[in-house]
CSV table of C-alpha atoms in Angstrom, one decimal:
chain,number,residue,atom,x,y,z
A,1,MET,CA,-114.3,55.3,58.3
A,2,ASN,CA,-115.8,58.5,59.5
A,3,ARG,CA,-117.1,61.3,57.3
A,4,ARG,CA,-113.9,63.4,57.5
A,5,THR,CA,-111.6,60.7,56.2
A,6,PHE,CA,-114.1,59.7,53.6
A,7,LEU,CA,-114.2,63.2,52.2
A,8,LYS,CA,-110.4,63.5,52.3
A,9,ASP,CA,-109.9,60.3,50.5
A,10,ALA,CA,-112.6,61.1,48.0
A,11,ILE,CA,-110.9,64.4,47.1
A,12,VAL,CA,-107.5,62.6,46.6
A,13,VAL,CA,-109.1,60.0,44.4
A,14,ILE,CA,-111.1,62.5,42.3
A,15,THR,CA,-108.1,64.8,41.8
A,16,GLY,CA,-105.9,61.8,40.8
A,17,ALA,CA,-108.4,60.5,38.4
A,18,ALA,CA,-108.9,63.9,36.8
A,19,LEU,CA,-105.2,64.3,36.1
A,20,PRO,CA,-104.5,63.1,32.6
A,21,ALA,CA,-101.6,60.8,32.1
A,22,ALA,CA,-100.0,63.3,29.6
A,23,ALA,CA,-99.5,65.8,32.4
A,24,LEU,CA,-97.1,63.5,34.2
A,25,GLU,CA,-95.0,62.8,31.1
A,26,TRP,CA,-91.5,64.3,31.0
A,27,LEU,CA,-90.9,66.1,27.6
A,28,ASP,CA,-87.6,66.7,26.1
A,29,PRO,CA,-87.8,70.0,24.1
A,30,ARG,CA,-85.4,68.6,21.4
A,31,GLN,CA,-87.5,65.5,21.0
A,32,VAL,CA,-90.7,67.6,20.7
A,33,LEU,CA,-89.1,69.8,18.0
A,34,ALA,CA,-87.9,66.7,16.0
A,35,GLU,CA,-91.3,65.1,16.1
A,36,ASN,CA,-93.0,68.3,14.9
A,37,PRO,CA,-90.7,69.8,12.3
A,38,GLN,CA,-92.6,73.1,12.4
A,39,ILE,CA,-92.1,75.9,10.0
A,40,ARG,CA,-92.6,79.5,10.9
A,41,TRP,CA,-91.9,81.7,7.9
A,42,ALA,CA,-90.3,85.1,8.3
A,43,PHE,CA,-88.9,87.6,5.9
A,44,LEU,CA,-85.7,89.6,6.0
A,45,VAL,CA,-85.2,92.9,4.1
A,46,ASP,CA,-81.8,94.5,3.9
A,47,THR,CA,-82.4,98.1,3.1
A,48,HIS,CA,-78.7,98.8,2.6
A,49,LYS,CA,-78.7,96.5,-0.5
A,50,CYS,CA,-82.0,97.7,-2.1
A,51,ALA,CA,-81.2,99.7,-5.3
A,52,GLY,CA,-84.8,100.4,-6.1
A,53,CYS,CA,-84.8,98.4,-9.4
A,54,GLY,CA,-88.3,97.1,-8.9
A,55,PHE,CA,-87.6,93.6,-10.2
A,56,CYS,CA,-89.3,92.3,-7.1
A,57,VAL,CA,-92.6,94.1,-7.8
A,58,LYS,CA,-92.5,93.0,-11.5
A,59,ALA,CA,-91.8,89.4,-10.6
A,60,CYS,CA,-94.5,89.4,-7.9
A,61,LYS,CA,-97.1,90.8,-10.3
A,62,ALA,CA,-96.3,88.1,-12.9
A,63,GLU,CA,-96.1,85.2,-10.5
A,64,ASN,CA,-99.3,86.1,-8.6
A,65,ASP,CA,-101.5,87.2,-11.4
A,66,ILE,CA,-101.8,90.8,-10.3
A,67,PRO,CA,-102.7,93.0,-13.3
A,68,TYR,CA,-99.6,94.9,-14.3
A,69,GLU,CA,-101.3,98.1,-15.3
A,70,ALA,CA,-103.6,98.3,-12.2
A,71,SER,CA,-102.2,100.4,-9.4
A,72,VAL,CA,-102.3,97.6,-6.9
A,73,THR,CA,-99.4,95.4,-5.9
A,74,ARG,CA,-98.6,92.9,-3.2
A,75,THR,CA,-95.1,94.3,-2.6
A,76,TRP,CA,-93.8,97.7,-3.3
A,77,ILE,CA,-90.8,99.9,-2.9
A,78,GLU,CA,-90.8,103.3,-1.2
A,79,ARG,CA,-88.1,105.9,-1.8
A,80,TYR,CA,-87.3,108.2,1.0
A,81,VAL,CA,-85.2,111.3,0.3
A,82,VAL,CA,-84.0,114.1,2.4
A,83,THR,CA,-83.8,117.6,0.8
A,84,GLN,CA,-81.3,120.3,1.5
A,85,SER,CA,-83.8,122.0,3.8
A,86,GLY,CA,-83.9,118.8,5.9
A,87,GLU,CA,-87.4,117.9,4.7
A,88,LEU,CA,-88.2,114.2,4.4
A,89,LEU,CA,-90.2,113.1,1.3
A,90,ALA,CA,-91.3,109.7,0.1
A,91,ASP,CA,-92.7,108.4,-3.1
A,92,SER,CA,-93.6,105.1,-4.7
A,93,PRO,CA,-94.7,105.6,-8.3
A,94,GLN,CA,-96.9,102.5,-9.2
A,95,GLY,CA,-95.3,100.8,-6.2
A,96,GLY,CA,-91.9,101.0,-7.8
A,97,ARG,CA,-93.0,98.6,-10.6
A,98,ASP,CA,-90.8,100.1,-13.2
A,99,GLY,CA,-87.9,101.0,-10.9
A,100,PHE,CA,-86.8,104.4,-9.9
A,101,THR,CA,-85.1,105.8,-13.1
A,102,SER,CA,-85.5,109.5,-12.3
A,103,GLY,CA,-83.7,111.3,-9.5
A,104,SER,CA,-86.5,113.9,-9.0
A,105,ILE,CA,-89.6,113.3,-7.0
A,106,ASP,CA,-93.2,114.1,-8.0
A,107,LEU,CA,-95.3,114.9,-5.0
A,108,PRO,CA,-99.0,114.6,-4.9
A,109,GLY,CA,-100.4,118.0,-5.9
A,110,GLY,CA,-98.2,118.3,-8.9
A,111,THR,CA,-95.1,119.8,-7.3
A,112,ARG,CA,-91.7,118.4,-8.4
A,113,VAL,CA,-88.7,118.3,-6.2
A,114,SER,CA,-85.6,118.3,-8.5
A,115,GLU,CA,-82.6,116.1,-8.2
A,116,GLU,CA,-80.4,119.0,-7.1
A,117,GLU,CA,-82.4,119.7,-4.0
A,118,ILE,CA,-82.0,116.2,-2.7
A,119,ILE,CA,-79.0,115.3,-0.6
A,120,ARG,CA,-79.6,111.6,0.1
A,121,GLY,CA,-82.1,108.9,-0.5
A,122,PHE,CA,-82.7,105.2,0.2
A,123,PHE,CA,-85.2,102.6,-0.8
A,124,VAL,CA,-87.4,100.5,1.5
A,125,PRO,CA,-89.1,97.4,0.0
A,126,LYS,CA,-92.4,96.6,1.7
A,127,LEU,CA,-94.8,93.8,1.8
A,128,CYS,CA,-97.4,92.1,4.1
A,129,ASN,CA,-95.7,91.7,7.5
A,130,HIS,CA,-97.4,88.3,8.1
A,131,CYS,CA,-97.9,89.5,11.7
A,132,ALA,CA,-98.0,87.1,14.6
A,133,SER,CA,-101.1,89.0,15.9
A,134,PRO,CA,-102.6,90.1,12.6
A,135,PRO,CA,-105.1,93.0,13.1
A,136,CYS,CA,-106.6,92.3,9.7
A,137,VAL,CA,-107.6,88.8,10.7
A,138,GLN,CA,-109.3,89.9,13.9
A,139,VAL,CA,-111.6,92.3,12.0
A,140,CYS,CA,-112.8,89.8,9.3
A,141,PRO,CA,-116.5,89.2,10.0
A,142,VAL,CA,-116.7,86.0,8.0
A,143,GLY,CA,-113.5,84.1,8.7
A,144,ALA,CA,-112.2,84.7,5.2
A,145,THR,CA,-108.7,85.7,6.3
A,146,TYR,CA,-106.6,83.7,8.7
A,147,ALA,CA,-103.1,82.9,9.8
A,148,THR,CA,-101.8,79.5,8.9
A,149,PRO,CA,-99.9,77.3,11.4
A,150,GLN,CA,-96.8,78.2,9.4
A,151,GLY,CA,-97.3,81.9,10.1
A,152,VAL,CA,-98.6,83.0,6.7
A,153,VAL,CA,-101.7,85.3,6.6
A,154,LEU,CA,-103.9,84.2,3.7
A,155,VAL,CA,-107.2,85.3,2.2
A,156,ASP,CA,-109.9,82.7,1.2
A,157,ARG,CA,-111.1,84.1,-2.2
A,158,GLN,CA,-114.2,82.0,-2.1
A,159,TRP,CA,-115.1,83.1,1.4
A,160,CYS,CA,-114.3,86.8,1.1
A,161,ILE,CA,-117.3,89.1,0.9
A,162,GLY,CA,-115.2,92.1,0.0
A,163,CYS,CA,-116.3,94.3,2.9
A,164,GLY,CA,-112.8,95.9,3.1
A,165,TYR,CA,-112.6,95.9,6.9
A,166,CYS,CA,-109.2,94.1,6.7
A,167,ILE,CA,-107.9,96.7,4.2
A,168,MET,CA,-108.7,99.4,6.8
A,169,GLY,CA,-107.4,97.2,9.6
A,170,CYS,CA,-104.0,96.6,8.2
A,171,PRO,CA,-101.5,99.1,9.7
A,172,TYR,CA,-99.2,98.6,6.8
A,173,GLY,CA,-101.5,99.2,3.9
A,174,ALA,CA,-100.5,95.8,2.5
A,175,ARG,CA,-104.0,94.7,1.4
A,176,PHE,CA,-106.0,95.8,-1.6
A,177,PHE,CA,-109.0,94.8,-3.6
A,178,HIS,CA,-108.2,92.5,-6.6
A,179,PRO,CA,-109.8,94.0,-9.7
A,180,VAL,CA,-110.2,90.7,-11.4
A,181,HIS,CA,-111.0,88.2,-8.7
A,182,LYS,CA,-113.2,90.7,-6.9
A,183,SER,CA,-111.9,89.8,-3.5
A,184,VAL,CA,-109.3,91.2,-1.1
A,185,ASP,CA,-105.8,90.2,-2.1
A,186,LYS,CA,-102.5,90.3,-0.3
A,187,CYS,CA,-99.0,88.8,-0.2
A,188,THR,CA,-99.1,85.0,0.3
A,189,LEU,CA,-95.3,84.9,0.8
A,190,CYS,CA,-95.6,82.7,-2.4
A,191,THR,CA,-96.8,79.8,-0.3
A,192,HIS,CA,-97.1,77.8,-3.5
A,193,ARG,CA,-93.3,78.2,-4.1
A,194,LEU,CA,-92.2,77.7,-0.5
A,195,THR,CA,-94.0,74.3,-0.3
A,196,ARG,CA,-92.1,73.3,-3.4
A,197,GLY,CA,-88.8,74.3,-1.8
A,198,ASP,CA,-88.3,77.5,-3.9
A,199,ALA,CA,-88.0,81.0,-2.5
A,200,SER,CA,-90.7,83.6,-3.0
A,201,ALA,CA,-90.8,85.2,-6.5
A,202,CYS,CA,-89.6,88.6,-5.2
A,203,VAL,CA,-86.7,86.9,-3.4
A,204,GLU,CA,-85.6,85.1,-6.5
A,205,ALA,CA,-85.9,88.2,-8.6
A,206,CYS,CA,-83.9,90.5,-6.3
A,207,PRO,CA,-80.5,90.8,-7.9
A,208,PHE,CA,-78.9,92.4,-4.8
A,209,GLY,CA,-80.0,89.9,-2.2
A,210,ALA,CA,-82.0,92.5,-0.3
A,211,ARG,CA,-84.8,90.1,0.3
A,212,GLN,CA,-84.7,86.7,2.0
A,213,VAL,CA,-87.4,84.3,3.3
A,214,GLY,CA,-86.6,81.8,6.0
A,215,ASN,CA,-87.9,79.5,8.7
A,216,LEU,CA,-87.7,80.9,12.2
A,217,HIS,CA,-87.8,77.4,13.7
A,218,ASP,CA,-84.6,76.5,12.0
A,219,PRO,CA,-81.7,77.9,14.0
A,220,ASN,CA,-79.3,77.5,11.0
A,221,ASP,CA,-81.5,79.5,8.6
A,222,PRO,CA,-79.7,82.7,7.5
A,223,VAL,CA,-82.8,84.7,8.3
A,224,THR,CA,-83.1,83.2,11.8
A,225,ARG,CA,-79.4,83.9,12.4
A,226,ALA,CA,-79.8,87.5,11.3
A,227,VAL,CA,-83.0,88.0,13.4
A,228,VAL,CA,-81.2,86.6,16.4
A,229,SER,CA,-77.8,88.2,16.0
A,230,GLU,CA,-78.1,91.4,13.9
A,231,ARG,CA,-79.5,94.7,14.7
A,232,ILE,CA,-83.0,94.5,13.2
A,233,GLY,CA,-86.1,96.6,13.2
A,234,VAL,CA,-89.7,96.1,12.4
A,235,LEU,CA,-92.3,98.5,11.0
A,236,ARG,CA,-94.8,100.2,13.3
A,237,ASP,CA,-94.0,98.1,16.4
A,238,SER,CA,-96.3,100.2,18.5
A,239,TYR,CA,-99.4,98.7,16.8
A,240,GLY,CA,-98.7,95.4,18.7
A,241,SER,CA,-99.2,93.4,15.6
A,242,ARG,CA,-95.8,91.6,16.1
A,243,PRO,CA,-94.7,91.8,12.4
A,244,ARG,CA,-92.5,89.0,11.0
A,245,VAL,CA,-90.9,91.0,8.2
A,246,TYR,CA,-87.6,92.1,9.7
A,247,TYR,CA,-85.5,95.0,8.4
A,248,LEU,CA,-81.8,95.5,8.5
A,249,GLY,CA,-80.7,99.1,8.5
A,250,LEU,CA,-84.2,100.5,9.1
A,251,SER,CA,-84.0,104.3,9.3
A,252,LYS,CA,-85.9,106.2,11.9
A,253,GLU,CA,-87.7,108.1,9.2
A,254,VAL,CA,-89.4,105.0,7.9
A,255,HIS,CA,-92.7,104.0,9.3
B,1,MET,CA,-145.1,74.9,33.9
B,2,LYS,CA,-148.1,76.2,32.1
B,3,GLU,CA,-148.6,75.4,28.4
B,4,TYR,CA,-148.4,79.0,27.3
B,5,VAL,CA,-144.9,79.2,28.7
B,6,TRP,CA,-143.7,76.2,26.7
B,7,ARG,CA,-145.2,77.1,23.4
B,8,PRO,CA,-142.9,80.0,22.5
B,9,MET,CA,-140.0,77.8,23.9
B,10,TYR,CA,-140.8,75.2,21.3
B,11,VAL,CA,-140.6,77.9,18.6
B,12,VAL,CA,-137.2,79.1,19.9
B,13,VAL,CA,-135.8,75.5,20.0
B,14,LEU,CA,-137.1,74.9,16.5
B,15,ILE,CA,-135.5,78.0,15.1
B,16,ALA,CA,-132.2,77.1,16.8
B,17,ALA,CA,-132.3,73.6,15.4
B,18,LEU,CA,-133.2,74.8,11.9
B,19,SER,CA,-130.4,77.3,11.8
B,20,LEU,CA,-127.9,74.7,13.0
B,21,ALA,CA,-129.2,72.3,10.3
B,22,VAL,CA,-128.9,74.9,7.6
B,23,ARG,CA,-125.4,75.7,8.9
B,24,PHE,CA,-124.4,72.0,8.8
B,25,PHE,CA,-125.5,71.7,5.2
B,26,LEU,CA,-124.3,75.0,3.8
B,27,LEU,CA,-120.9,75.4,5.5
B,28,PRO,CA,-118.0,73.3,4.2
B,29,HIS,CA,-117.1,70.7,6.9
B,30,ASP,CA,-113.5,71.9,7.2
B,31,PHE,CA,-114.7,75.4,8.1
B,32,GLY,CA,-114.3,76.2,11.8
B,33,VAL,CA,-111.7,76.9,14.5
B,34,HIS,CA,-108.3,75.5,13.7
B,35,GLU,CA,-104.8,76.0,15.1
B,36,GLY,CA,-104.5,79.6,16.2
B,37,GLY,CA,-107.8,79.6,18.0
B,38,TYR,CA,-110.9,81.5,17.4
B,39,LYS,CA,-109.1,84.9,17.0
B,40,TYR,CA,-106.7,84.0,14.2
B,41,GLY,CA,-107.6,80.4,13.2
B,42,TYR,CA,-111.3,80.6,12.2
B,43,TYR,CA,-111.3,79.6,8.5
B,44,ARG,CA,-111.8,77.0,5.9
B,45,LEU,CA,-108.9,74.6,6.2
B,46,GLY,CA,-109.0,73.5,2.5
B,47,ASN,CA,-108.0,77.0,1.4
B,48,ILE,CA,-104.4,76.5,2.5
B,49,ALA,CA,-104.1,73.5,0.1
B,50,GLU,CA,-105.7,75.7,-2.6
B,51,TRP,CA,-103.1,78.4,-2.2
B,52,GLU,CA,-100.3,75.8,-2.0
B,53,SER,CA,-101.3,74.1,-5.2
B,54,ARG,CA,-101.1,77.2,-7.3
B,55,PRO,CA,-98.8,76.7,-10.3
B,56,ALA,CA,-95.5,78.6,-10.1
B,57,LEU,CA,-94.7,80.8,-13.0
B,58,PHE,CA,-91.0,81.4,-12.3
B,59,ARG,CA,-89.0,78.2,-12.3
B,60,SER,CA,-86.5,77.4,-9.6
B,61,ALA,CA,-83.3,79.4,-9.9
B,62,ASP,CA,-81.1,76.4,-10.7
B,63,ASP,CA,-83.5,74.9,-13.3
B,64,CYS,CA,-81.9,76.8,-16.1
B,65,GLY,CA,-78.6,75.1,-15.5
B,66,ASP,CA,-80.1,71.7,-16.1
B,67,CYS,CA,-79.9,72.3,-19.9
B,68,HIS,CA,-78.0,75.6,-20.3
B,69,ARG,CA,-74.4,75.3,-19.4
B,70,GLN,CA,-73.3,78.6,-17.8
B,71,SER,CA,-70.1,79.6,-19.5
B,72,GLU,CA,-67.1,80.4,-17.4
B,73,SER,CA,-67.1,84.0,-18.7
B,74,LEU,CA,-70.7,84.5,-17.6
B,75,SER,CA,-70.0,83.4,-14.0
B,76,ALA,CA,-67.2,85.9,-13.9
B,77,SER,CA,-69.5,88.6,-15.4
B,78,PRO,CA,-70.7,91.4,-13.1
B,79,HIS,CA,-74.2,90.4,-14.2
B,80,ALA,CA,-73.9,86.8,-13.1
B,81,PHE,CA,-75.8,87.4,-9.9
B,82,ILE,CA,-79.0,88.5,-11.7
B,83,SER,CA,-81.6,85.8,-12.0
B,84,CYS,CA,-81.9,84.6,-15.6
B,85,GLN,CA,-85.7,85.0,-15.5
B,86,ASN,CA,-85.5,88.7,-14.7
B,87,CYS,CA,-84.8,89.2,-18.5
B,88,HIS,CA,-85.6,85.8,-19.9
B,89,GLY,CA,-88.9,84.9,-18.4
B,90,PRO,CA,-90.9,83.9,-16.5
B,91,ALA,CA,-90.0,80.4,-17.8
B,92,ALA,CA,-93.1,78.5,-16.7
B,93,GLY,CA,-93.8,76.8,-20.1
B,94,HIS,CA,-90.3,77.1,-21.4
B,95,PRO,CA,-88.7,73.7,-21.8
B,96,GLU,CA,-91.9,72.3,-23.3
B,97,ASP,CA,-92.6,75.2,-25.6
B,98,PRO,CA,-89.4,77.3,-26.1
B,99,PRO,CA,-91.0,80.2,-28.1
B,100,THR,CA,-93.2,81.2,-25.1
B,101,LEU,CA,-90.1,82.4,-23.3
B,102,ALA,CA,-90.1,86.2,-23.6
B,103,ILE,CA,-86.8,88.0,-23.7
B,104,ASP,CA,-86.8,91.6,-22.5
B,105,THR,CA,-84.1,93.6,-24.2
B,106,GLY,CA,-85.7,97.0,-23.5
B,107,ARG,CA,-83.8,100.0,-22.4
B,108,ASP,CA,-86.2,100.4,-19.5
B,109,LEU,CA,-85.1,97.1,-18.0
B,110,CYS,CA,-81.4,98.2,-17.9
B,111,LEU,CA,-82.3,101.6,-16.5
B,112,ARG,CA,-84.0,100.0,-13.5
B,113,CYS,CA,-80.5,99.7,-12.0
B,114,HIS,CA,-78.3,101.8,-14.3
B,115,ALA,CA,-80.1,105.1,-14.2
B,116,ASP,CA,-77.9,107.3,-12.1
B,117,LEU,CA,-79.4,109.1,-9.1
B,118,SER,CA,-77.0,112.0,-8.4
B,119,TYR,CA,-77.4,111.5,-4.7
B,120,PRO,CA,-76.4,108.6,-2.4
B,121,ALA,CA,-79.3,106.1,-2.7
B,122,GLY,CA,-78.6,102.9,-0.9
B,123,GLY,CA,-77.7,99.9,-3.1
B,124,ARG,CA,-77.8,102.0,-6.3
B,125,ASP,CA,-74.4,103.6,-5.4
B,126,ALA,CA,-72.5,100.4,-6.2
B,127,VAL,CA,-74.0,100.2,-9.7
B,128,PRO,CA,-72.4,102.1,-12.6
B,129,GLY,CA,-75.0,104.6,-13.7
B,130,ILE,CA,-75.8,106.8,-16.7
B,131,ASP,CA,-78.1,109.8,-17.2
B,132,PRO,CA,-81.0,108.3,-19.2
B,133,LEU,CA,-81.6,111.5,-21.0
B,134,GLY,CA,-77.9,112.3,-21.7
B,135,HIS,CA,-76.5,108.9,-22.7
B,136,HIS,CA,-77.7,108.0,-26.2
B,137,PRO,CA,-81.3,108.6,-25.4
B,138,PHE,CA,-83.9,106.3,-26.8
B,139,ARG,CA,-81.2,103.9,-28.2
B,140,SER,CA,-81.3,100.3,-27.3
B,141,CYS,CA,-78.7,99.4,-24.7
B,142,VAL,CA,-78.0,95.9,-26.1
B,143,GLY,CA,-76.9,97.3,-29.4
B,144,CYS,CA,-73.6,98.4,-27.8
B,145,HIS,CA,-73.5,96.6,-24.5
B,146,ASP,CA,-73.6,92.8,-24.2
B,147,PRO,CA,-76.0,92.2,-21.3
B,148,HIS,CA,-74.2,88.9,-20.4
B,149,HIS,CA,-70.7,90.5,-20.5
B,150,PRO,CA,-71.4,94.2,-19.8
B,151,ARG,CA,-67.7,95.1,-19.7
B,152,GLN,CA,-67.2,93.9,-23.3
B,153,GLU,CA,-68.4,96.0,-26.2
B,154,VAL,CA,-70.5,94.3,-28.8
B,155,GLN,CA,-68.7,93.8,-32.2
B,156,PRO,CA,-70.8,95.5,-34.9
């Protein structure tokens, strides 16, 4: 054996030995999926159905121990109206906690737009988008907020130092400082209910079926079917956060 | 190498070893990089179970039916699609301790859906609406309207 063949054979042997057995295994996608029954939660909002009753906000506050009187909430409803002059206005008094019972809109600064000036309106429920690339998680300096393997973005109350970077980093304004627990708080998608097989509190409370929560890895889930086959939109797509709250009937005015 | 080169090196190694030891004892052992990588998965793993083990305040939607038979007229009622616990609830401690179940019969609760907005406003259009200030202001709705059968008038 001369030097050339020795080196050639050595390269073949080393490469072969370095190759793990797993790399040569043939994987059937269906088998992999059945062995790992993964869950990837997603949320679907049908803005056509929302009537602005605010039962979702009320239920969320009760379920998740958010002070009712404090002006913080994990989910909220925005009302968008168009006036006769074509102006677009939006409001969300107390996050829509008590519903929208008055047709007029109070703008910041004390001006009131009366009901007669408004020609159309609609409601957009909002919550944490549980982004696939959450900007709020990237900016946390202590690892107190994270995305779970099931796609829920959570805050570790014990670990949070309350610096507020994530509140600033969230493009959707979905985070706030919890006045009682003294840590950053946000929608958990009611993880504690989902693991027990129940829907999120806001989903259960919505009388009009405007809110749904579902598993994107289940092709028969109504949410997955809607995401795949309906015309859906997401909020602030340009931020690259890949939100997982999908909207049916999202108007171009909403951002 | 000369001794004076090594001496500060020992100090650096000692400081590194000390900080690693402190980190080992102070940090919970499930804190670190998990699924999702360093960018999105750097956290304390036990926190997921903490969130998941929270008690639920609202009971499952079909729990009420275990004891309360829904009458046929109620399932035909226009209000049948409203979750029981929107008005009677939340029902966390209810079957064990019935008086804790709050029942909201307030006018504000009805107005959430039945306040008329005089312009087209999404889902509100399909709901019969009243002018809150014109329709018997400050009176209780349930005095005249049966919330379970809103199309029937309450017999005085």
